Amino acid sequence: MVIIMKPGHTRKELDRAIQEMEKSGVNVMISRGSETTILGAEGNAAGIDMEKMEALPGVERVMRVSEPYKKANRKYHPDDSVVEIAPGMTVGGKKLLVVAGPCSVESEAQITGVAQSVKDAGAQALRGGAFKPRTSPYAFQGMGYAGLDLLEKARVHTGLPVVTELMSTDDIGYFAEHVDVIQVGARNMQNFDLLKRLGKVDKPILLKRGLSATIEEWLMSAEYILAGGNERVILCERGVRTFESFTRNTLDLSAVLAVKKQSHLPVVVDPSHASGQAWMVERLSLAAIAAGADGLIIEVHNDPVRALCDGQQSITPDQFGTLMVKVGQIAACVGREV
């Protein structure tokens, strides 16, 4: 349930509305938007008398909320959230965020070289995997902590904030200290113990959609992080599993629109994992921006043929530079900027 206050309501009227809600045993979330203030009931709101609430001075209207997610719900938070990922760098506003880099960190020369290339082309953040969840136990699993050290060196060299995937709750403390944006991969989207722990971390969380997750399940996973107190959540659509085998996954651009209607959280798109094919990345990136995505996360490798992980879906630095020019052109058409 949400209570929408009238414009110009007094502090006394707001306090009374909060007190009446709390009498029913719920916690009250206060969201102050650009035009109004909204009170959200956290917990079982069945005991709240809607007619009584609507009769209170200062209350404009009362709405039942059927969706199970509350803090992620646009009804509770009507304005778009803008998440800061580094000082002066945000996602969710007019300016698009582009994150680029290799699937996995392979060497210092590789990661620093790619980092410099994508920065020169206009990327604002660096992606790179140190810990890699792989389908096969025999596939390259990443460099681990040594990879994180190399990502830090690339950050020092270029100034780009680092986005990398966390796989274990055991590593949360280390990631919180050394990583700028913590990524939760598709396979861990419903690792609820991990999500609860990340709710206590003061770091932005990039939450990828699960392999076959519905939009509601995705938003409920975000709710776990938000409920823990961490409001810096960024959603990432990376394609879902369907019957189609031509592409690695099926990019669901309708999810961008659906999520932005249902939620205030920023949404970025990963066209690399969605398609699994480098030649598709450019067009899918442009389509994502046209559909309203708040940013992109793209795999870029200096030598895709010899990449230790996902080389077939990685574009080269030169291809990324060409893509960024076109992204800027599409962004201007939809009132955004890079």
Short mmCIF file of C-alpha atoms in Angstrom, two decimals:
data_model
loop_
_atom_site.label_atom_id
_atom_site.label_comp_id
_atom_site.label_asym_id
_atom_site.label_seq_id
_atom_site.Cartn_x
_atom_site.Cartn_y
_atom_site.Cartn_z
CA MET A 1 0.00 0.00 0.00
CA VAL A 2 1.17 3.53 -0.76
CA ILE A 3 -0.18 6.81 0.53
CA ILE A 4 0.36 9.79 -1.74
CA MET A 5 0.50 13.11 0.08
CA LYS A 6 -0.91 16.32 -1.35
CA PRO A 7 1.49 18.94 -2.67
CA GLY A 8 2.05 21.48 0.08
CA HIS A 9 1.20 19.12 2.94
CA THR A 10 2.49 20.14 6.36
CA ARG A 11 4.95 18.28 8.55
CA LYS A 12 2.16 17.70 11.06
CA GLU A 13 -0.04 16.10 8.40
CA LEU A 14 2.82 13.87 7.27
CA ASP A 15 3.59 12.76 10.83
CA ARG A 16 -0.04 11.92 11.47
CA ALA A 17 -0.27 9.78 8.33
CA ILE A 18 2.88 7.92 9.35
CA GLN A 19 1.55 7.33 12.86
CA GLU A 20 -1.75 5.94 11.54
CA MET A 21 0.13 3.51 9.29
CA GLU A 22 2.45 2.38 12.07
CA LYS A 23 -0.54 1.58 14.29
CA SER A 24 -1.24 -1.31 11.90
CA GLY A 25 2.17 -2.80 12.57
CA VAL A 26 3.90 -1.85 9.31
CA ASN A 27 7.16 -0.03 8.78
CA VAL A 28 6.83 3.16 6.75
CA MET A 29 9.13 4.01 3.84
CA ILE A 30 9.23 7.69 2.91
CA SER A 31 9.99 8.62 -0.69
CA ARG A 32 10.26 12.30 -1.54
CA GLY A 33 9.97 12.78 -5.29
CA SER A 34 10.28 15.90 -7.39
CA GLU A 35 6.55 16.60 -7.17
CA THR A 36 5.16 14.70 -4.20
CA THR A 37 5.88 12.60 -1.11
CA ILE A 38 4.88 8.94 -0.97
CA LEU A 39 4.55 6.75 2.11
CA GLY A 40 5.00 3.03 1.50
CA ALA A 41 3.86 0.29 3.85
CA GLU A 42 6.56 -2.32 4.39
CA GLY A 43 5.00 -5.48 5.79
CA ASN A 44 1.42 -6.73 5.99
CA ALA A 45 -0.76 -3.74 5.13
CA ALA A 46 -4.07 -5.61 5.37
CA GLY A 47 -4.89 -3.89 8.66
CA ILE A 48 -4.70 -0.36 7.25
CA ASP A 49 -8.13 1.24 6.78
CA MET A 50 -7.94 2.83 3.32
CA GLU A 51 -11.02 5.04 3.83
CA LYS A 52 -9.67 6.35 7.12
CA MET A 53 -6.31 7.10 5.56
CA GLU A 54 -7.86 8.91 2.61
CA ALA A 55 -9.83 11.10 5.02
CA LEU A 56 -6.70 12.37 6.75
CA PRO A 57 -5.71 15.97 6.02
CA GLY A 58 -2.80 16.19 3.63
CA VAL A 59 -3.49 12.80 2.02
CA GLU A 60 -4.30 12.90 -1.68
CA ARG A 61 -5.03 9.21 -2.31
CA VAL A 62 -4.30 5.66 -1.17
CA MET A 63 -3.32 2.83 -3.50
CA ARG A 64 -3.06 -0.91 -3.00
CA VAL A 65 0.11 -2.40 -4.48
CA SER A 66 -0.27 -5.91 -5.85
CA GLU A 67 3.38 -6.48 -6.77
CA PRO A 68 5.45 -8.28 -4.09
CA TYR A 69 8.45 -5.99 -4.59
CA LYS A 70 8.13 -2.73 -2.70
CA LYS A 71 11.41 -0.81 -2.61
CA ALA A 72 12.04 -1.57 -6.29
CA ASN A 73 8.51 -0.51 -7.24
CA ARG A 74 7.94 2.74 -9.12
CA LYS A 75 4.72 3.28 -7.16
CA TYR A 76 6.82 3.74 -4.05
CA HIS A 77 9.54 5.68 -5.84
CA PRO A 78 8.10 7.50 -8.89
CA ASP A 79 11.31 9.26 -9.95
CA ASP A 80 14.08 7.40 -11.79
CA SER A 81 16.93 6.42 -9.50
CA VAL A 82 20.38 7.73 -10.41
CA VAL A 83 23.14 5.48 -9.08
CA GLU A 84 26.64 6.83 -8.52
CA ILE A 85 29.31 4.30 -9.49
CA ALA A 86 32.29 6.58 -8.91
CA PRO A 87 32.73 10.25 -7.94
CA GLY A 88 31.02 12.31 -10.64
CA MET A 89 29.93 9.22 -12.62
CA THR A 90 26.36 7.97 -12.56
CA VAL A 91 23.90 5.72 -14.34
CA GLY A 92 20.20 6.37 -14.65
CA GLY A 93 20.14 10.02 -15.68
CA LYS A 94 20.30 11.64 -19.10
CA LYS A 95 23.88 10.50 -19.65
CA LEU A 96 24.36 6.89 -20.76
CA LEU A 97 26.89 4.63 -19.05
CA VAL A 98 29.08 2.43 -21.27
CA VAL A 99 31.13 -0.30 -19.60
CA ALA A 100 33.61 -2.20 -21.76
CA GLY A 101 36.45 -4.66 -21.45
CA PRO A 102 37.37 -8.32 -21.84
CA CYS A 103 35.34 -11.24 -20.55
CA SER A 104 38.27 -12.29 -18.40
CA VAL A 105 41.53 -10.81 -17.22
CA GLU A 106 44.42 -12.69 -18.84
CA SER A 107 47.54 -10.58 -18.25
CA GLU A 108 48.60 -7.10 -17.19
CA ALA A 109 49.41 -6.10 -20.76
CA GLN A 110 46.05 -7.35 -22.00
CA ILE A 111 43.85 -5.68 -19.40
CA THR A 112 45.69 -2.35 -19.28
CA GLY A 113 45.89 -2.21 -23.06
CA VAL A 114 42.18 -2.90 -23.55
CA ALA A 115 41.31 -0.50 -20.72
CA GLN A 116 43.20 2.32 -22.39
CA SER A 117 41.65 1.54 -25.77
CA VAL A 118 38.05 1.56 -24.53
CA LYS A 119 38.67 4.71 -22.49
CA ASP A 120 40.04 6.47 -25.56
CA ALA A 121 36.88 5.44 -27.45
CA GLY A 122 34.57 6.86 -24.77
CA ALA A 123 33.86 4.07 -22.26
CA GLN A 124 33.34 5.31 -18.71
CA ALA A 125 34.05 2.06 -16.84
CA LEU A 126 36.05 -1.13 -17.27
CA ARG A 127 34.63 -4.63 -17.12
CA GLY A 128 36.75 -7.73 -16.66
CA GLY A 129 36.28 -11.10 -14.99
CA ALA A 130 38.69 -12.30 -12.32
CA PHE A 131 36.45 -15.12 -11.08
CA LYS A 132 34.63 -16.89 -13.92
CA PRO A 133 31.57 -19.15 -13.47
CA ARG A 134 31.91 -21.64 -16.31
CA THR A 135 29.59 -24.43 -17.43
CA SER A 136 32.53 -26.82 -17.72
CA PRO A 137 34.83 -27.41 -14.73
CA TYR A 138 37.68 -27.80 -17.23
CA ALA A 139 37.24 -24.36 -18.79
CA PHE A 140 39.34 -21.35 -17.76
CA GLN A 141 38.03 -20.24 -14.36
CA GLY A 142 39.74 -16.87 -14.23
CA MET A 143 42.86 -15.60 -12.45
CA GLY A 144 41.11 -15.02 -9.12
CA TYR A 145 42.73 -12.54 -6.77
CA ALA A 146 45.64 -12.06 -9.16
CA GLY A 147 43.08 -10.90 -11.73
CA LEU A 148 41.62 -8.42 -9.25
CA ASP A 149 45.12 -7.04 -8.67
CA LEU A 150 45.53 -6.52 -12.42
CA LEU A 151 42.15 -4.78 -12.62
CA GLU A 152 43.35 -2.40 -9.92
CA LYS A 153 46.47 -1.70 -11.95
CA ALA A 154 44.33 -0.97 -15.00
CA ARG A 155 42.23 1.41 -12.90
CA VAL A 156 45.33 3.25 -11.72
CA HIS A 157 46.63 3.39 -15.31
CA THR A 158 43.39 4.71 -16.87
CA GLY A 159 41.23 6.09 -14.07
CA LEU A 160 38.34 3.85 -15.14
CA PRO A 161 36.22 2.40 -12.31
CA VAL A 162 36.14 -1.40 -12.30
CA VAL A 163 33.09 -3.66 -12.70
CA THR A 164 33.68 -7.35 -11.95
CA GLU A 165 31.72 -10.40 -10.87
CA LEU A 166 31.48 -11.70 -7.31
CA MET A 167 30.74 -15.41 -6.90
CA SER A 168 31.16 -16.17 -3.21
CA THR A 169 30.03 -14.56 0.04
CA ASP A 170 33.55 -15.28 1.33
CA ASP A 171 34.94 -12.59 -0.99
CA ILE A 172 32.49 -9.76 -0.20
CA GLY A 173 34.86 -7.92 2.12
CA TYR A 174 37.69 -7.98 -0.41
CA PHE A 175 35.43 -6.86 -3.26
CA ALA A 176 33.96 -4.05 -1.15
CA GLU A 177 37.47 -2.71 -0.62
CA HIS A 178 38.95 -3.20 -4.10
CA VAL A 179 36.10 -3.07 -6.64
CA ASP A 180 33.99 -0.07 -7.73
CA VAL A 181 30.87 -1.96 -8.93
CA ILE A 182 30.12 -5.53 -7.79
CA GLN A 183 28.47 -7.65 -10.45
CA VAL A 184 26.08 -10.48 -9.60
CA GLY A 185 26.02 -12.84 -12.55
CA ALA A 186 22.98 -14.51 -14.07
CA ARG A 187 23.71 -17.81 -12.32
CA ASN A 188 23.70 -16.09 -8.92
CA MET A 189 20.63 -13.90 -9.43
CA GLN A 190 18.71 -16.02 -6.92
CA ASN A 191 21.58 -16.71 -4.55
CA PHE A 192 19.59 -15.12 -1.76
CA ASP A 193 22.28 -15.41 0.91
CA LEU A 194 24.65 -13.51 -1.38
CA LEU A 195 21.99 -10.88 -2.15
CA LYS A 196 21.22 -10.37 1.55
CA ARG A 197 24.89 -9.84 2.30
CA LEU A 198 25.23 -7.36 -0.58
CA GLY A 199 22.34 -5.41 0.92
CA LYS A 200 24.73 -4.45 3.74
CA VAL A 201 27.55 -3.34 1.43
CA ASP A 202 28.12 0.30 0.51
CA LYS A 203 28.86 -0.41 -3.16
CA PRO A 204 26.81 -0.27 -6.37
CA ILE A 205 25.53 -3.71 -7.39
CA LEU A 206 25.06 -4.69 -11.05
CA LEU A 207 22.40 -7.41 -10.97
CA LYS A 208 22.18 -9.52 -14.11
CA ARG A 209 18.91 -11.20 -15.05
CA GLY A 210 18.87 -14.96 -14.51
CA LEU A 211 18.97 -17.43 -17.39
CA SER A 212 15.21 -18.00 -17.36
CA ALA A 213 14.04 -15.44 -14.82
CA THR A 214 10.77 -13.57 -15.15
CA ILE A 215 10.77 -9.82 -14.69
CA GLU A 216 9.09 -10.22 -11.31
CA GLU A 217 11.73 -12.71 -10.15
CA TRP A 218 14.47 -10.34 -11.31
CA LEU A 219 12.94 -7.41 -9.42
CA MET A 220 12.42 -9.58 -6.34
CA SER A 221 16.16 -10.36 -6.37
CA ALA A 222 16.82 -6.61 -6.50
CA GLU A 223 14.40 -6.27 -3.58
CA TYR A 224 16.65 -8.47 -1.43
CA ILE A 225 19.51 -6.01 -1.89
CA LEU A 226 17.32 -2.94 -1.43
CA ALA A 227 15.66 -4.41 1.67
CA GLY A 228 19.09 -4.77 3.26
CA GLY A 229 19.66 -1.03 2.94
CA ASN A 230 21.76 -0.83 -0.23
CA GLU A 231 19.83 1.34 -2.69
CA ARG A 232 22.58 1.42 -5.34
CA VAL A 233 21.21 -1.32 -7.59
CA ILE A 234 21.65 -1.43 -11.37
CA LEU A 235 19.77 -4.03 -13.41
CA CYS A 236 21.33 -5.75 -16.43
CA GLU A 237 19.38 -7.49 -19.20
CA ARG A 238 21.73 -10.06 -20.78
CA GLY A 239 19.35 -12.26 -22.71
CA VAL A 240 17.26 -15.20 -21.53
CA ARG A 241 17.22 -18.86 -22.47
CA THR A 242 14.65 -19.79 -25.13
CA PHE A 243 14.24 -22.59 -27.68
CA GLU A 244 16.36 -20.63 -30.19
CA SER A 245 19.89 -21.99 -30.62
CA PHE A 246 21.23 -19.62 -33.30
CA THR A 247 22.20 -17.09 -30.62
CA ARG A 248 23.67 -17.80 -27.20
CA ASN A 249 20.58 -16.28 -25.56
CA THR A 250 17.61 -14.21 -26.71
CA LEU A 251 17.93 -10.50 -25.96
CA ASP A 252 14.68 -9.31 -24.39
CA LEU A 253 14.49 -5.61 -25.18
CA SER A 254 10.86 -5.57 -24.09
CA ALA A 255 12.20 -6.22 -20.58
CA VAL A 256 13.90 -2.82 -20.64
CA LEU A 257 10.56 -1.13 -21.24
CA ALA A 258 8.70 -3.34 -18.79
CA VAL A 259 11.19 -2.84 -15.98
CA LYS A 260 11.33 0.91 -16.45
CA LYS A 261 7.53 1.03 -16.22
CA GLN A 262 7.44 -1.14 -13.10
CA SER A 263 10.59 0.07 -11.37
CA HIS A 264 12.71 3.18 -10.83
CA LEU A 265 16.01 1.28 -11.05
CA PRO A 266 18.40 1.94 -13.96
CA VAL A 267 18.71 -0.79 -16.61
CA VAL A 268 21.73 -1.54 -18.77
CA VAL A 269 21.99 -4.12 -21.57
CA ASP A 270 24.70 -6.70 -22.28
CA PRO A 271 24.51 -7.42 -26.04
CA SER A 272 27.62 -9.62 -25.93
CA HIS A 273 26.21 -12.36 -23.70
CA ALA A 274 22.78 -11.95 -25.24
CA SER A 275 23.92 -12.81 -28.74
CA GLY A 276 27.12 -14.74 -28.23
CA GLN A 277 28.26 -13.43 -31.61
CA ALA A 278 30.48 -10.41 -32.14
CA TRP A 279 28.89 -9.37 -35.43
CA MET A 280 25.55 -8.80 -33.68
CA VAL A 281 26.86 -6.61 -30.88
CA GLU A 282 26.75 -3.27 -32.70
CA ARG A 283 23.14 -3.46 -33.90
CA LEU A 284 21.86 -4.86 -30.61
CA SER A 285 23.65 -2.07 -28.74
CA LEU A 286 21.99 0.59 -30.87
CA ALA A 287 18.59 -1.10 -30.48
CA ALA A 288 19.04 -1.17 -26.70
CA ILE A 289 19.71 2.57 -26.56
CA ALA A 290 16.72 3.24 -28.81
CA ALA A 291 14.56 1.11 -26.49
CA GLY A 292 15.49 3.25 -23.48
CA ALA A 293 18.36 1.39 -21.83
CA ASP A 294 20.46 3.50 -19.47
CA GLY A 295 23.71 2.00 -20.66
CA LEU A 296 25.65 -0.89 -22.17
CA ILE A 297 28.17 -3.44 -20.94
CA ILE A 298 30.20 -4.77 -23.86
CA GLU A 299 32.96 -7.34 -24.20
CA VAL A 300 36.06 -5.97 -25.94
CA HIS A 301 39.25 -7.99 -26.48
CA ASN A 302 42.48 -7.05 -28.20
CA ASP A 303 42.73 -10.51 -29.82
CA PRO A 304 39.34 -12.28 -29.74
CA VAL A 305 40.57 -15.36 -31.63
CA ARG A 306 43.02 -16.16 -28.83
CA ALA A 307 40.79 -15.07 -25.92
CA LEU A 308 40.65 -17.52 -23.02
CA CYS A 309 36.93 -16.90 -22.58
CA ASP A 310 34.07 -15.88 -24.91
CA GLY A 311 36.23 -14.68 -27.77
CA GLN A 312 33.45 -15.35 -30.28
CA GLN A 313 31.29 -12.63 -28.74
CA SER A 314 34.04 -10.07 -28.16
CA ILE A 315 34.59 -7.13 -30.48
CA THR A 316 37.96 -5.50 -31.10
CA PRO A 317 38.96 -2.05 -29.80
CA ASP A 318 38.63 -0.63 -33.32
CA GLN A 319 35.11 -2.05 -33.66
CA PHE A 320 34.25 -0.62 -30.26
CA GLY A 321 35.45 2.81 -31.36
CA THR A 322 33.17 2.68 -34.40
CA LEU A 323 30.29 1.51 -32.22
CA MET A 324 30.71 4.41 -29.79
CA VAL A 325 30.33 6.95 -32.59
CA LYS A 326 27.02 5.36 -33.58
CA VAL A 327 25.87 5.09 -29.96
CA GLY A 328 26.34 8.84 -29.65
CA GLN A 329 24.22 9.41 -32.75
CA ILE A 330 21.38 7.17 -31.53
CA ALA A 331 21.55 8.68 -28.04
CA ALA A 332 20.98 12.16 -29.47
CA CYS A 333 17.85 10.91 -31.24
CA VAL A 334 16.28 9.74 -27.97
CA GLY A 335 17.31 12.68 -25.82
CA ARG A 336 20.33 11.04 -24.20
CA GLU A 337 24.06 11.64 -24.36
CA VAL A 338 27.25 9.62 -23.96
#
